[in-house]
Amino acid sequence: MSRPDFVPPVERVDNSDVDPLGTFDDGAGPKFRLNFEPEERDLLIRLLGEMKDLLTSEVTEATAPLLHRLFPPAFRDDPEKEAEYQRLMREELVTSRVVSVDLVTAMLTADPDTGRLADLSEPDTMAFMQSLNAVRLVLGTMLDITDDETAEQADIDDAHEFQLYGYLGWLLEWTVQSLSETA
């Protein structure tokens, strides 16, 4: 049973209410809308800022495990090839993630005049999904969650972090669902 006042956090939108025949289709593809309260936007922006700090800081013994799931080894059985791959690709991979985080942070910033978020393109929505997933992967690593089974056994001392992990998973579900809808 759905609540009539529920607005999904991520939804596919169209102009059928103002253009039922699709006469003014700009050919840019589907549009998506993020529906977050200011507090939710602030939380996501803060988490993305922390992700950017993690990505741009020097890798230490403490941060290396957090980044491992974001940058898994390409050559597990060949340390020499892996070192060369990291030397050649790591900076580009980090830059790509930072650019995505910056883009999503901007997307989550409301228009000062209307207080609304801009509608997103499909690539923007994919960047949103990938950035959220990166935050969730790091949080899952912090909580020692490797799969659904370990998620159920999460330490009660991490209750707030586990709730955040669940919330991010819920947002990802809605994002995937909206991207999967047919026009």
mmCIF file of N, CA, C and O in Angstrom, residues 74-164:
data_model
loop_
_atom_site.group_PDB
_atom_site.id
_atom_site.type_symbol
_atom_site.label_atom_id
_atom_site.label_comp_id
_atom_site.label_asym_id
_atom_site.label_seq_id
_atom_site.Cartn_x
_atom_site.Cartn_y
_atom_site.Cartn_z
ATOM 1 N N ALA A 74 43.576 -4.667 -10.010
ATOM 2 C CA ALA A 74 43.304 -5.144 -11.364
ATOM 3 C C ALA A 74 44.044 -6.451 -11.644
ATOM 4 O O ALA A 74 43.586 -7.263 -12.438
ATOM 5 N N PHE A 75 45.182 -6.634 -10.980
ATOM 6 C CA PHE A 75 46.007 -7.828 -11.173
ATOM 7 C C PHE A 75 46.320 -8.444 -9.806
ATOM 8 O O PHE A 75 47.388 -8.211 -9.249
ATOM 9 N N ARG A 76 45.399 -9.213 -9.304
ATOM 10 C CA ARG A 76 45.559 -9.807 -7.965
ATOM 11 C C ARG A 76 46.757 -10.751 -7.868
ATOM 12 O O ARG A 76 47.399 -10.827 -6.833
ATOM 13 N N ASP A 77 47.027 -11.472 -8.934
ATOM 14 C CA ASP A 77 48.070 -12.501 -8.882
ATOM 15 C C ASP A 77 49.435 -12.034 -9.379
ATOM 16 O O ASP A 77 50.360 -12.827 -9.443
ATOM 17 N N ASP A 78 49.536 -10.760 -9.733
ATOM 18 C CA ASP A 78 50.796 -10.257 -10.261
ATOM 19 C C ASP A 78 51.097 -8.882 -9.660
ATOM 20 O O ASP A 78 50.686 -7.849 -10.195
ATOM 21 N N PRO A 79 51.828 -8.860 -8.527
ATOM 22 C CA PRO A 79 52.114 -7.591 -7.848
ATOM 23 C C PRO A 79 52.843 -6.575 -8.730
ATOM 24 O O PRO A 79 52.615 -5.377 -8.610
ATOM 25 N N GLU A 80 53.688 -7.043 -9.622
ATOM 26 C CA GLU A 80 54.421 -6.131 -10.490
ATOM 27 C C GLU A 80 53.470 -5.426 -11.467
ATOM 28 O O GLU A 80 53.530 -4.205 -11.637
ATOM 29 N N LYS A 81 52.586 -6.189 -12.094
ATOM 30 C CA LYS A 81 51.595 -5.601 -13.002
ATOM 31 C C LYS A 81 50.644 -4.686 -12.237
ATOM 32 O O LYS A 81 50.255 -3.630 -12.735
ATOM 33 N N GLU A 82 50.280 -5.089 -11.029
ATOM 34 C CA GLU A 82 49.378 -4.258 -10.212
ATOM 35 C C GLU A 82 50.029 -2.925 -9.868
ATOM 36 O O GLU A 82 49.397 -1.873 -9.951
ATOM 37 N N ALA A 83 51.297 -2.949 -9.495
ATOM 38 C CA ALA A 83 52.011 -1.713 -9.173
ATOM 39 C C ALA A 83 52.074 -0.800 -10.393
ATOM 40 O O ALA A 83 51.873 0.421 -10.286
ATOM 41 N N GLU A 84 52.325 -1.374 -11.559
ATOM 42 C CA GLU A 84 52.383 -0.573 -12.786
ATOM 43 C C GLU A 84 51.004 0.000 -13.120
ATOM 44 O O GLU A 84 50.877 1.164 -13.502
ATOM 45 N N TYR A 85 49.974 -0.813 -12.973
ATOM 46 C CA TYR A 85 48.605 -0.345 -13.216
ATOM 47 C C TYR A 85 48.271 0.830 -12.291
ATOM 48 O O TYR A 85 47.742 1.847 -12.730
ATOM 49 N N GLN A 86 48.586 0.681 -11.007
ATOM 50 C CA GLN A 86 48.315 1.746 -10.038
ATOM 51 C C GLN A 86 49.092 3.013 -10.398
ATOM 52 O O GLN A 86 48.559 4.120 -10.308
ATOM 53 N N ARG A 87 50.350 2.848 -10.804
ATOM 54 C CA ARG A 87 51.172 3.995 -11.177
ATOM 55 C C ARG A 87 50.561 4.734 -12.369
ATOM 56 O O ARG A 87 50.522 5.968 -12.393
ATOM 57 N N LEU A 88 50.040 3.978 -13.332
ATOM 58 C CA LEU A 88 49.502 4.588 -14.540
ATOM 59 C C LEU A 88 48.067 5.103 -14.384
ATOM 60 O O LEU A 88 47.693 6.103 -14.988
ATOM 61 N N MET A 89 47.259 4.427 -13.590
ATOM 62 C CA MET A 89 45.822 4.698 -13.580
ATOM 63 C C MET A 89 45.277 5.354 -12.318
ATOM 64 O O MET A 89 44.216 5.981 -12.369
ATOM 65 N N ARG A 90 45.935 5.212 -11.200
ATOM 66 C CA ARG A 90 45.356 5.644 -9.926
ATOM 67 C C ARG A 90 44.928 7.112 -9.942
ATOM 68 O O ARG A 90 43.815 7.445 -9.535
ATOM 69 N N GLU A 91 45.796 7.982 -10.410
ATOM 70 C CA GLU A 91 45.471 9.409 -10.415
ATOM 71 C C GLU A 91 44.227 9.684 -11.264
ATOM 72 O O GLU A 91 43.348 10.455 -10.875
ATOM 73 N N GLU A 92 44.143 9.045 -12.417
ATOM 74 C CA GLU A 92 42.989 9.227 -13.299
ATOM 75 C C GLU A 92 41.708 8.710 -12.643
ATOM 76 O O GLU A 92 40.648 9.350 -12.728
ATOM 77 N N LEU A 93 41.796 7.565 -11.967
ATOM 78 C CA LEU A 93 40.622 7.006 -11.283
ATOM 79 C C LEU A 93 40.166 7.904 -10.133
ATOM 80 O O LEU A 93 38.965 8.138 -9.956
ATOM 81 N N VAL A 94 41.109 8.416 -9.371
ATOM 82 C CA VAL A 94 40.779 9.327 -8.272
ATOM 83 C C VAL A 94 40.155 10.602 -8.834
ATOM 84 O O VAL A 94 39.123 11.073 -8.340
ATOM 85 N N THR A 95 40.765 11.164 -9.869
ATOM 86 C CA THR A 95 40.237 12.389 -10.479
ATOM 87 C C THR A 95 38.811 12.179 -10.966
ATOM 88 O O THR A 95 37.949 13.046 -10.761
ATOM 89 N N SER A 96 38.544 11.056 -11.587
ATOM 90 C CA SER A 96 37.204 10.746 -12.072
ATOM 91 C C SER A 96 36.189 10.721 -10.929
ATOM 92 O O SER A 96 35.094 11.281 -11.038
ATOM 93 N N ARG A 97 36.561 10.107 -9.831
ATOM 94 C CA ARG A 97 35.654 10.058 -8.671
ATOM 95 C C ARG A 97 35.458 11.446 -8.057
ATOM 96 O O ARG A 97 34.360 11.796 -7.654
ATOM 97 N N VAL A 98 36.519 12.236 -7.984
ATOM 98 C CA VAL A 98 36.425 13.586 -7.417
ATOM 99 C C VAL A 98 35.531 14.464 -8.292
ATOM 100 O O VAL A 98 34.689 15.214 -7.781
ATOM 101 N N VAL A 99 35.690 14.371 -9.603
ATOM 102 C CA VAL A 99 34.844 15.142 -10.520
ATOM 103 C C VAL A 99 33.378 14.750 -10.319
ATOM 104 O O VAL A 99 32.491 15.608 -10.262
ATOM 105 N N SER A 100 33.126 13.463 -10.174
ATOM 106 C CA SER A 100 31.759 12.988 -9.954
ATOM 107 C C SER A 100 31.206 13.507 -8.634
ATOM 108 O O SER A 100 30.059 13.957 -8.559
ATOM 109 N N VAL A 101 32.006 13.467 -7.588
ATOM 110 C CA VAL A 101 31.576 13.974 -6.277
ATOM 111 C C VAL A 101 31.252 15.464 -6.371
ATOM 112 O O VAL A 101 30.232 15.926 -5.847
ATOM 113 N N ASP A 102 32.104 16.225 -7.048
ATOM 114 C CA ASP A 102 31.847 17.664 -7.211
ATOM 115 C C ASP A 102 30.560 17.911 -7.992
ATOM 116 O O ASP A 102 29.761 18.789 -7.645
ATOM 117 N N LEU A 103 30.337 17.137 -9.044
ATOM 118 C CA LEU A 103 29.128 17.268 -9.852
ATOM 119 C C LEU A 103 27.883 16.975 -9.005
ATOM 120 O O LEU A 103 26.916 17.741 -9.018
ATOM 121 N N VAL A 104 27.931 15.905 -8.252
ATOM 122 C CA VAL A 104 26.775 15.526 -7.431
ATOM 123 C C VAL A 104 26.543 16.547 -6.321
ATOM 124 O O VAL A 104 25.405 16.887 -6.016
ATOM 125 N N THR A 105 27.606 17.059 -5.740
ATOM 126 C CA THR A 105 27.465 18.096 -4.714
ATOM 127 C C THR A 105 26.756 19.309 -5.299
ATOM 128 O O THR A 105 25.851 19.876 -4.679
ATOM 129 N N ALA A 106 27.137 19.698 -6.505
ATOM 130 C CA ALA A 106 26.468 20.822 -7.173
ATOM 131 C C ALA A 106 25.002 20.494 -7.458
ATOM 132 O O ALA A 106 24.127 21.353 -7.305
ATOM 133 N N MET A 107 24.730 19.250 -7.852
ATOM 134 C CA MET A 107 23.343 18.846 -8.131
ATOM 135 C C MET A 107 22.475 18.919 -6.878
ATOM 136 O O MET A 107 21.274 19.143 -6.973
ATOM 137 N N LEU A 108 23.086 18.695 -5.731
ATOM 138 C CA LEU A 108 22.343 18.700 -4.470
ATOM 139 C C LEU A 108 22.180 20.095 -3.879
ATOM 140 O O LEU A 108 21.565 20.255 -2.834
ATOM 141 N N THR A 109 22.746 21.075 -4.543
ATOM 142 C CA THR A 109 22.635 22.456 -4.079
ATOM 143 C C THR A 109 21.422 23.088 -4.750
ATOM 144 O O THR A 109 21.348 23.170 -5.974
ATOM 145 N N ALA A 110 20.478 23.510 -3.927
ATOM 146 C CA ALA A 110 19.221 24.053 -4.444
ATOM 147 C C ALA A 110 19.434 25.422 -5.079
ATOM 148 O O ALA A 110 20.306 26.189 -4.670
ATOM 149 N N ASP A 111 18.599 25.707 -6.058
ATOM 150 C CA ASP A 111 18.576 27.024 -6.693
ATOM 151 C C ASP A 111 18.192 28.046 -5.626
ATOM 152 O O ASP A 111 17.177 27.886 -4.948
ATOM 153 N N PRO A 112 18.981 29.095 -5.427
ATOM 154 C CA PRO A 112 18.680 30.058 -4.362
ATOM 155 C C PRO A 112 17.347 30.778 -4.548
ATOM 156 O O PRO A 112 16.719 31.187 -3.573
ATOM 157 N N ASP A 113 16.895 30.922 -5.789
ATOM 158 C CA ASP A 113 15.634 31.627 -6.040
ATOM 159 C C ASP A 113 14.415 30.749 -5.799
ATOM 160 O O ASP A 113 13.420 31.191 -5.218
ATOM 161 N N THR A 114 14.486 29.487 -6.249
ATOM 162 C CA THR A 114 13.312 28.608 -6.146
ATOM 163 C C THR A 114 13.391 27.614 -4.996
ATOM 164 O O THR A 114 12.372 27.066 -4.587
ATOM 165 N N GLY A 115 14.603 27.340 -4.517
ATOM 166 C CA GLY A 115 14.769 26.331 -3.473
ATOM 167 C C GLY A 115 14.680 24.913 -4.012
ATOM 168 O O GLY A 115 14.739 23.949 -3.263
ATOM 169 N N ARG A 116 14.547 24.778 -5.338
ATOM 170 C CA ARG A 116 14.417 23.466 -5.970
ATOM 171 C C ARG A 116 15.751 22.991 -6.517
ATOM 172 O O ARG A 116 16.625 23.786 -6.838
ATOM 173 N N LEU A 117 15.837 21.678 -6.666
ATOM 174 C CA LEU A 117 16.980 21.090 -7.343
ATOM 175 C C LEU A 117 16.668 21.006 -8.829
ATOM 176 O O LEU A 117 15.517 20.809 -9.221
ATOM 177 N N ALA A 118 17.679 21.154 -9.651
ATOM 178 C CA ALA A 118 17.496 21.057 -11.101
ATOM 179 C C ALA A 118 17.210 19.613 -11.484
ATOM 180 O O ALA A 118 17.673 18.673 -10.820
ATOM 181 N N ASP A 119 16.426 19.425 -12.543
ATOM 182 C CA ASP A 119 16.231 18.088 -13.082
ATOM 183 C C ASP A 119 17.555 17.607 -13.660
ATOM 184 O O ASP A 119 18.367 18.400 -14.143
ATOM 185 N N LEU A 120 17.754 16.303 -13.612
ATOM 186 C CA LEU A 120 19.025 15.717 -14.024
ATOM 187 C C LEU A 120 18.879 14.932 -15.311
ATOM 188 O O LEU A 120 17.822 14.368 -15.589
ATOM 189 N N SER A 121 19.958 14.846 -16.040
ATOM 190 C CA SER A 121 20.023 13.971 -17.207
ATOM 191 C C SER A 121 20.313 12.550 -16.718
ATOM 192 O O SER A 121 20.639 12.331 -15.539
ATOM 193 N N GLU A 122 20.238 11.602 -17.623
ATOM 194 C CA GLU A 122 20.564 10.221 -17.255
ATOM 195 C C GLU A 122 22.028 10.091 -16.810
ATOM 196 O O GLU A 122 22.299 9.469 -15.781
ATOM 197 N N PRO A 123 23.001 10.698 -17.518
ATOM 198 C CA PRO A 123 24.393 10.615 -17.045
ATOM 199 C C PRO A 123 24.585 11.267 -15.666
ATOM 200 O O PRO A 123 25.356 10.765 -14.845
ATOM 201 N N ASP A 124 23.892 12.366 -15.403
ATOM 202 C CA ASP A 124 23.974 13.001 -14.086
ATOM 203 C C ASP A 124 23.430 12.061 -13.009
ATOM 204 O O ASP A 124 23.987 11.963 -11.912
ATOM 205 N N THR A 125 22.339 11.394 -13.321
ATOM 206 C CA THR A 125 21.729 10.468 -12.363
ATOM 207 C C THR A 125 22.646 9.276 -12.129
ATOM 208 O O THR A 125 22.753 8.784 -11.002
ATOM 209 N N MET A 126 23.327 8.832 -13.160
ATOM 210 C CA MET A 126 24.314 7.749 -12.998
ATOM 211 C C MET A 126 25.463 8.209 -12.094
ATOM 212 O O MET A 126 25.924 7.451 -11.239
ATOM 213 N N ALA A 127 25.920 9.442 -12.277
ATOM 214 C CA ALA A 127 26.986 9.983 -11.420
ATOM 215 C C ALA A 127 26.509 10.050 -9.975
ATOM 216 O O ALA A 127 27.268 9.739 -9.045
ATOM 217 N N PHE A 128 25.247 10.450 -9.776
ATOM 218 C CA PHE A 128 24.668 10.478 -8.439
ATOM 219 C C PHE A 128 24.705 9.075 -7.823
ATOM 220 O O PHE A 128 25.151 8.885 -6.698
ATOM 221 N N MET A 129 24.265 8.088 -8.599
ATOM 222 C CA MET A 129 24.231 6.711 -8.114
ATOM 223 C C MET A 129 25.643 6.215 -7.780
ATOM 224 O O MET A 129 25.868 5.612 -6.733
ATOM 225 N N GLN A 130 26.597 6.474 -8.655
ATOM 226 C CA GLN A 130 27.959 6.009 -8.428
ATOM 227 C C GLN A 130 28.601 6.669 -7.210
ATOM 228 O O GLN A 130 29.312 6.010 -6.438
ATOM 229 N N SER A 131 28.336 7.944 -7.015
ATOM 230 C CA SER A 131 28.899 8.634 -5.850
ATOM 231 C C SER A 131 28.275 8.127 -4.559
ATOM 232 O O SER A 131 28.976 7.924 -3.563
ATOM 233 N N LEU A 132 26.955 7.935 -4.572
ATOM 234 C CA LEU A 132 26.298 7.368 -3.383
ATOM 235 C C LEU A 132 26.848 5.985 -3.080
ATOM 236 O O LEU A 132 27.083 5.637 -1.917
ATOM 237 N N ASN A 133 27.022 5.192 -4.125
ATOM 238 C CA ASN A 133 27.532 3.841 -3.923
ATOM 239 C C ASN A 133 28.949 3.874 -3.350
ATOM 240 O O ASN A 133 29.290 3.061 -2.494
ATOM 241 N N ALA A 134 29.765 4.813 -3.791
ATOM 242 C CA ALA A 134 31.124 4.931 -3.254
ATOM 243 C C ALA A 134 31.090 5.234 -1.756
ATOM 244 O O ALA A 134 31.813 4.619 -0.968
ATOM 245 N N VAL A 135 30.226 6.162 -1.356
ATOM 246 C CA VAL A 135 30.090 6.482 0.071
ATOM 247 C C VAL A 135 29.636 5.238 0.829
ATOM 248 O O VAL A 135 30.161 4.915 1.893
ATOM 249 N N ARG A 136 28.679 4.524 0.273
ATOM 250 C CA ARG A 136 28.152 3.321 0.935
ATOM 251 C C ARG A 136 29.225 2.224 1.038
ATOM 252 O O ARG A 136 29.309 1.530 2.047
ATOM 253 N N LEU A 137 30.042 2.076 -0.004
ATOM 254 C CA LEU A 137 31.119 1.087 0.048
ATOM 255 C C LEU A 137 32.118 1.400 1.160
ATOM 256 O O LEU A 137 32.548 0.506 1.891
ATOM 257 N N VAL A 138 32.482 2.664 1.272
ATOM 258 C CA VAL A 138 33.423 3.057 2.331
ATOM 259 C C VAL A 138 32.794 2.835 3.705
ATOM 260 O O VAL A 138 33.428 2.284 4.609
ATOM 261 N N LEU A 139 31.541 3.242 3.871
ATOM 262 C CA LEU A 139 30.861 3.036 5.143
ATOM 263 C C LEU A 139 30.739 1.551 5.452
ATOM 264 O O LEU A 139 30.957 1.119 6.592
ATOM 265 N N GLY A 140 30.411 0.742 4.452
ATOM 266 C CA GLY A 140 30.328 -0.709 4.651
ATOM 267 C C GLY A 140 31.663 -1.282 5.089
ATOM 268 O O GLY A 140 31.714 -2.177 5.941
ATOM 269 N N THR A 141 32.748 -0.779 4.533
ATOM 270 C CA THR A 141 34.080 -1.228 4.939
ATOM 271 C C THR A 141 34.333 -0.858 6.389
ATOM 272 O O THR A 141 34.843 -1.663 7.171
ATOM 273 N N MET A 142 33.952 0.363 6.775
ATOM 274 C CA MET A 142 34.134 0.801 8.166
ATOM 275 C C MET A 142 33.345 -0.092 9.128
ATOM 276 O O MET A 142 33.790 -0.370 10.237
ATOM 277 N N LEU A 143 32.166 -0.536 8.673
ATOM 278 C CA LEU A 143 31.304 -1.372 9.513
ATOM 279 C C LEU A 143 31.616 -2.860 9.377
ATOM 280 O O LEU A 143 30.965 -3.685 10.001
ATOM 281 N N ASP A 144 32.594 -3.184 8.540
ATOM 282 C CA ASP A 144 32.992 -4.569 8.279
ATOM 283 C C ASP A 144 31.849 -5.374 7.656
ATOM 284 O O ASP A 144 31.655 -6.548 7.962
ATOM 285 N N ILE A 145 31.099 -4.717 6.779
ATOM 286 C CA ILE A 145 30.007 -5.369 6.064
ATOM 287 C C ILE A 145 30.539 -5.797 4.701
ATOM 288 O O ILE A 145 31.025 -4.976 3.932
ATOM 289 N N THR A 146 30.430 -7.084 4.437
ATOM 290 C CA THR A 146 30.905 -7.603 3.159
ATOM 291 C C THR A 146 29.769 -8.150 2.296
ATOM 292 O O THR A 146 29.930 -8.324 1.103
ATOM 293 N N ASP A 147 28.631 -8.429 2.901
ATOM 294 C CA ASP A 147 27.476 -8.934 2.161
ATOM 295 C C ASP A 147 26.231 -8.774 3.031
ATOM 296 O O ASP A 147 26.304 -8.244 4.137
ATOM 297 N N ASP A 148 25.086 -9.218 2.543
ATOM 298 C CA ASP A 148 23.834 -9.068 3.290
ATOM 299 C C ASP A 148 23.868 -9.757 4.640
ATOM 300 O O ASP A 148 23.317 -9.275 5.614
ATOM 301 N N GLU A 149 24.548 -10.898 4.699
ATOM 302 C CA GLU A 149 24.620 -11.646 5.948
ATOM 303 C C GLU A 149 25.382 -10.872 7.025
ATOM 304 O O GLU A 149 24.940 -10.777 8.164
ATOM 305 N N THR A 150 26.526 -10.296 6.666
ATOM 306 C CA THR A 150 27.277 -9.529 7.653
ATOM 307 C C THR A 150 26.558 -8.223 7.980
ATOM 308 O O THR A 150 26.716 -7.689 9.068
ATOM 309 N N ALA A 151 25.748 -7.723 7.055
ATOM 310 C CA ALA A 151 24.967 -6.516 7.339
ATOM 311 C C ALA A 151 23.968 -6.795 8.456
ATOM 312 O O ALA A 151 23.738 -5.950 9.320
ATOM 313 N N GLU A 152 23.386 -7.977 8.455
ATOM 314 C CA GLU A 152 22.419 -8.334 9.496
ATOM 315 C C GLU A 152 23.087 -8.512 10.855
ATOM 316 O O GLU A 152 22.443 -8.386 11.886
ATOM 317 N N GLN A 153 24.376 -8.815 10.866
ATOM 318 C CA GLN A 153 25.100 -9.048 12.113
ATOM 319 C C GLN A 153 25.874 -7.820 12.580
ATOM 320 O O GLN A 153 26.744 -7.916 13.430
ATOM 321 N N ALA A 154 25.552 -6.664 12.033
ATOM 322 C CA ALA A 154 26.289 -5.437 12.364
ATOM 323 C C ALA A 154 26.276 -5.189 13.866
ATOM 324 O O ALA A 154 25.291 -5.444 14.556
ATOM 325 N N ASP A 155 27.375 -4.669 14.346
ATOM 326 C CA ASP A 155 27.551 -4.380 15.765
ATOM 327 C C ASP A 155 26.568 -3.295 16.209
ATOM 328 O O ASP A 155 26.433 -2.258 15.575
ATOM 329 N N ILE A 156 25.905 -3.527 17.317
ATOM 330 C CA ILE A 156 24.924 -2.571 17.845
ATOM 331 C C ILE A 156 25.581 -1.233 18.190
ATOM 332 O O ILE A 156 24.932 -0.193 18.170
ATOM 333 N N ASP A 157 26.871 -1.253 18.472
ATOM 334 C CA ASP A 157 27.578 -0.004 18.780
ATOM 335 C C ASP A 157 27.634 0.916 17.560
ATOM 336 O O ASP A 157 27.863 2.107 17.692
ATOM 337 N N ASP A 158 27.446 0.350 16.397
ATOM 338 C CA ASP A 158 27.477 1.126 15.162
ATOM 339 C C ASP A 158 26.075 1.418 14.648
ATOM 340 O O ASP A 158 25.872 1.592 13.450
ATOM 341 N N ALA A 159 25.090 1.498 15.531
ATOM 342 C CA ALA A 159 23.687 1.611 15.123
ATOM 343 C C ALA A 159 23.440 2.805 14.201
ATOM 344 O O ALA A 159 22.766 2.657 13.178
ATOM 345 N N HIS A 160 23.974 3.973 14.530
ATOM 346 C CA HIS A 160 23.739 5.154 13.692
ATOM 347 C C HIS A 160 24.380 4.989 12.317
ATOM 348 O O HIS A 160 23.764 5.316 11.300
ATOM 349 N N GLU A 161 25.602 4.473 12.299
ATOM 350 C CA GLU A 161 26.279 4.263 11.033
ATOM 351 C C GLU A 161 25.556 3.198 10.209
ATOM 352 O O GLU A 161 25.449 3.316 8.999
ATOM 353 N N PHE A 162 25.054 2.167 10.880
ATOM 354 C CA PHE A 162 24.330 1.123 10.160
ATOM 355 C C PHE A 162 23.027 1.684 9.580
ATOM 356 O O PHE A 162 22.641 1.331 8.464
ATOM 357 N N GLN A 163 22.344 2.565 10.322
ATOM 358 C CA GLN A 163 21.133 3.196 9.786
ATOM 359 C C GLN A 163 21.470 4.043 8.557
ATOM 360 O O GLN A 163 20.727 4.057 7.573
ATOM 361 N N LEU A 164 22.588 4.728 8.601
ATOM 362 C CA LEU A 164 23.036 5.519 7.458
ATOM 363 C C LEU A 164 23.337 4.600 6.272
ATOM 364 O O LEU A 164 22.959 4.891 5.138
#
